[in-house]
PDB file of C-alpha atoms in Angstrom:
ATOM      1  CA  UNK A 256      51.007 228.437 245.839  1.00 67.00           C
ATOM      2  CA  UNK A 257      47.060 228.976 245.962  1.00 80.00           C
ATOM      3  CA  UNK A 258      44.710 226.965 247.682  1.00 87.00           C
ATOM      4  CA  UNK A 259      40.500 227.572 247.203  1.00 91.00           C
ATOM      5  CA  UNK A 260      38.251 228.892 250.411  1.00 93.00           C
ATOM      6  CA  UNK A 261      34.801 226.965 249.260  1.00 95.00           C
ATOM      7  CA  UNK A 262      31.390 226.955 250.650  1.00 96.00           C
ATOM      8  CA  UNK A 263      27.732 228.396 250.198  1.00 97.00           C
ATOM      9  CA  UNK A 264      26.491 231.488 250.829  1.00 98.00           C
ATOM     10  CA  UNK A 265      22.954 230.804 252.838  1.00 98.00           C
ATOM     11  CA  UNK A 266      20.049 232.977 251.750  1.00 98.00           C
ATOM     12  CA  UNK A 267      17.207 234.305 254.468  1.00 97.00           C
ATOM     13  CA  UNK A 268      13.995 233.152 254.024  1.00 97.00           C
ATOM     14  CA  UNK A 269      13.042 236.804 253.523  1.00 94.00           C
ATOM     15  CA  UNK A 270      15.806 236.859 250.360  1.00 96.00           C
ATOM     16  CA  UNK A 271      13.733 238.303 247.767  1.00 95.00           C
ATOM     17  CA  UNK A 272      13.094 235.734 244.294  1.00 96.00           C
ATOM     18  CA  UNK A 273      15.240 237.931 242.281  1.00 96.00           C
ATOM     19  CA  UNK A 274      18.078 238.669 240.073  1.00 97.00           C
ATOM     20  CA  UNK A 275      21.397 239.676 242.256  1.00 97.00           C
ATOM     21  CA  UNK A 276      23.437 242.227 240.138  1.00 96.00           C
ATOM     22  CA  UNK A 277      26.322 241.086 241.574  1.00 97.00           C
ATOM     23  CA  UNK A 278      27.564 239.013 244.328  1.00 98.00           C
ATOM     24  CA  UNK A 279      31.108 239.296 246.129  1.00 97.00           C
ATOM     25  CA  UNK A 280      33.108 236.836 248.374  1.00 98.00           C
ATOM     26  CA  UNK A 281      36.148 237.912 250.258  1.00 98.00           C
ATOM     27  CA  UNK A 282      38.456 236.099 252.308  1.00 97.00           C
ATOM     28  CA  UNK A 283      39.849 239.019 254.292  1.00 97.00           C
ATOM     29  CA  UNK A 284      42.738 239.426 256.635  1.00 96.00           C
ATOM     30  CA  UNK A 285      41.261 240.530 260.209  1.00 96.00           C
ATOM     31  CA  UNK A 286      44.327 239.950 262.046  1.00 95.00           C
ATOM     32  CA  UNK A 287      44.853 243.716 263.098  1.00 93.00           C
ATOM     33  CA  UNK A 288      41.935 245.209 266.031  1.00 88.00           C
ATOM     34  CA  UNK A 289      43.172 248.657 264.835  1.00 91.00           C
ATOM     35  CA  UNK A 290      43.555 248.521 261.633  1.00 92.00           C
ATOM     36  CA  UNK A 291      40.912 248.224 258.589  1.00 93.00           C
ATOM     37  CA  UNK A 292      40.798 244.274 256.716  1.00 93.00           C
ATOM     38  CA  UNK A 293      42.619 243.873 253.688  1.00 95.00           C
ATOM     39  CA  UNK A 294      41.168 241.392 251.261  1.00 96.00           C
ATOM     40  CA  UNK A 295      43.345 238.240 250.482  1.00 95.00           C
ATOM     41  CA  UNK A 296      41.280 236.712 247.715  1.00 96.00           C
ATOM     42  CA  UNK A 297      37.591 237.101 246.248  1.00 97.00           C
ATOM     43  CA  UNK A 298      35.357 236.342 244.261  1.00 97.00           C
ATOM     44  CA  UNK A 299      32.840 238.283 242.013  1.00 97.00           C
ATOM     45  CA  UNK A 300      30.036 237.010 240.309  1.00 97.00           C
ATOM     46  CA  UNK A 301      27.314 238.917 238.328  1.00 96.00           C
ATOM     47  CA  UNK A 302      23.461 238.256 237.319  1.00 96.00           C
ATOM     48  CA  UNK A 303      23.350 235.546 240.026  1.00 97.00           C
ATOM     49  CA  UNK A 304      19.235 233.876 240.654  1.00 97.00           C
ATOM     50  CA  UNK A 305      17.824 234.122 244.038  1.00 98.00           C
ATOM     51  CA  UNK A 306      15.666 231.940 245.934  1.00 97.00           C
ATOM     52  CA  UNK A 307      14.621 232.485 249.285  1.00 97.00           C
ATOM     53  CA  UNK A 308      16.001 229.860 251.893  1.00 97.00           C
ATOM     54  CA  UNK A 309      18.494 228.655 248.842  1.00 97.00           C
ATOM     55  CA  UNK A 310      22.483 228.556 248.420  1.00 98.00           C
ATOM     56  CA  UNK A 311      24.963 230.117 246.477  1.00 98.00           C
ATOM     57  CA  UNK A 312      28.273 228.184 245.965  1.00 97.00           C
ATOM     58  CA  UNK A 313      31.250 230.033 246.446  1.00 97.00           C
ATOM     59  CA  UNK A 314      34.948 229.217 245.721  1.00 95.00           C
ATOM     60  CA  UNK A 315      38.169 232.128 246.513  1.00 95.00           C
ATOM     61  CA  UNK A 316      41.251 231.892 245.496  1.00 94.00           C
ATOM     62  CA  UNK A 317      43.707 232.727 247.790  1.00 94.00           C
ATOM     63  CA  UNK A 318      47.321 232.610 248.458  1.00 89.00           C
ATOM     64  CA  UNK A 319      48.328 230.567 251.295  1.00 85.00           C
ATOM     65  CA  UNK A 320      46.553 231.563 254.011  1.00 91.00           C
ATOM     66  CA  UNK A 321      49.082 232.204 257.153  1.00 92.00           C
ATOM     67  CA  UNK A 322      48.502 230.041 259.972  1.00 91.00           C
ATOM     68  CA  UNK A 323      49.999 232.618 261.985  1.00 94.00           C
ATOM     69  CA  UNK A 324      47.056 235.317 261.006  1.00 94.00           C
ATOM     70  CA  UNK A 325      42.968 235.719 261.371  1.00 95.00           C
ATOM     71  CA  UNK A 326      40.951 235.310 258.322  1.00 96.00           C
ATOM     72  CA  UNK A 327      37.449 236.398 257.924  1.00 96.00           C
ATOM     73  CA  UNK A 328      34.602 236.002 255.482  1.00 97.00           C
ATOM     74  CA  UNK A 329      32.547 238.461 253.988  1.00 97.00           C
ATOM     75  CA  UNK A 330      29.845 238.248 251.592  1.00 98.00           C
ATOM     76  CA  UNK A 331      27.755 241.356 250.116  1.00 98.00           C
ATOM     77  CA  UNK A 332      24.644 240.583 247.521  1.00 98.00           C
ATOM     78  CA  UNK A 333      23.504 243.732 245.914  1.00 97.00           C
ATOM     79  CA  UNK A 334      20.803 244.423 243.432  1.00 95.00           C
ATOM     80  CA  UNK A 335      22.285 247.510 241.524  1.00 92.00           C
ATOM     81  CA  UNK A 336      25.795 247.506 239.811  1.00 83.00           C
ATOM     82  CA  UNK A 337      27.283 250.084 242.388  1.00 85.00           C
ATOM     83  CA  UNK A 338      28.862 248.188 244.988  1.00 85.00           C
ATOM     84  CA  UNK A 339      27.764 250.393 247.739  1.00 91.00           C
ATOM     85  CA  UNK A 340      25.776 248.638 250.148  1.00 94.00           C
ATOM     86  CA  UNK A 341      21.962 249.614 250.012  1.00 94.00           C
ATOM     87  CA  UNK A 342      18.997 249.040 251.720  1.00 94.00           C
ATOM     88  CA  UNK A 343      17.409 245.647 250.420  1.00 94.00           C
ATOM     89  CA  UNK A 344      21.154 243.498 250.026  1.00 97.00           C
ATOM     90  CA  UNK A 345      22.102 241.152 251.817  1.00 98.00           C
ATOM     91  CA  UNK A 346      25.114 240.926 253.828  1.00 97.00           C
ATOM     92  CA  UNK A 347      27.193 238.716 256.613  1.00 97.00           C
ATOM     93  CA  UNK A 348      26.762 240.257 259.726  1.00 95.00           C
ATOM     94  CA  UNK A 349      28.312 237.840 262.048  1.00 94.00           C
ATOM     95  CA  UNK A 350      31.961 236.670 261.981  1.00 93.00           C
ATOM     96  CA  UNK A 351      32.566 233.682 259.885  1.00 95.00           C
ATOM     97  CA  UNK A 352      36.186 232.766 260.576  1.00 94.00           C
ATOM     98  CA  UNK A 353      38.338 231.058 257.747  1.00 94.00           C
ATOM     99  CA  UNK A 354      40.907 228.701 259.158  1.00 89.00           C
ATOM    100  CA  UNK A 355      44.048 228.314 257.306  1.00 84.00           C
ATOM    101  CA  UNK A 356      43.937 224.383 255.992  1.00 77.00           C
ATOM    102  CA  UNK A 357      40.331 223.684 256.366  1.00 75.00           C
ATOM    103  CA  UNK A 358      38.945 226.462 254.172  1.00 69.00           C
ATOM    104  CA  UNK A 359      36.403 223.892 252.730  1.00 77.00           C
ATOM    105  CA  UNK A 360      32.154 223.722 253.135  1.00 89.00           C
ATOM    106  CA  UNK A 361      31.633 227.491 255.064  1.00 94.00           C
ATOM    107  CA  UNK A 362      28.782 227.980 255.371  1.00 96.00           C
ATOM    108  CA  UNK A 363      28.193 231.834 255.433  1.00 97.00           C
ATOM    109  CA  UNK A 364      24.641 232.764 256.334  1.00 98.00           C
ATOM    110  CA  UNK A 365      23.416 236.547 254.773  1.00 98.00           C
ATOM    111  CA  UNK A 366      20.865 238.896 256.488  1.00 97.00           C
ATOM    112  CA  UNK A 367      18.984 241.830 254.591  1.00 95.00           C
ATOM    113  CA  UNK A 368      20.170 244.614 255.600  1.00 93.00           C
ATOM    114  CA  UNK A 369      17.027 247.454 255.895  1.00 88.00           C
TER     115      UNK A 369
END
């Protein structure tokens, strides 16, 4: 079965009044200290308007999530098609834990990374 991690992604008032090539959501596993994430669901979503201070909607996909493991949130806005994080995007830089069950309304505030 799949269940859907929603929310809104929370734009800085700094967030420029723009055109974001592409934004990403992940729902990542971050149950292992020594080990690197692995995503468990995410969504992509391309030519997406900007406001600063404004919201994004979000909705992943996932499998069910195991209660017995950490989930995570991550969010990356970039302005150029790469995917490669670049001075100017905005990012999560704070965990934003996703509980298995009550995956609904994150919010997951973005800072601009320099």
């Amino acid at each position: 079965m799949t269940s859907e991690v929603t929310g809104w992604v929370l734009l800085p008032p700094d967030a420029p009044a723009a055109v974001a090539a592409r934004v990403l959501v992940e729902v990542r596993d971050v149950s292992l200290a020594d080990a690197p994430s692995t995503v468990a669901g995410s969504q992509l979503r391309t030519g997406v308007r900007l406001s600063p201070g404004g919201r994004i909607p979000f909705g992943v996909r996932v499998a069910d999530l195991d209660p017995a493991r950490s989930y995570g949130l991550r969010v990356h806005i970039g302005f150029s098609a790469a995917g490669a994080v670049e001075p100017g995007d905005l990012l999560t830089t704070r965990s934003l834990p996703v509980v298995p069950g009550s995956a609904d309304g994150l919010l997951a505030p973005v800072d601009r990374v320099d």
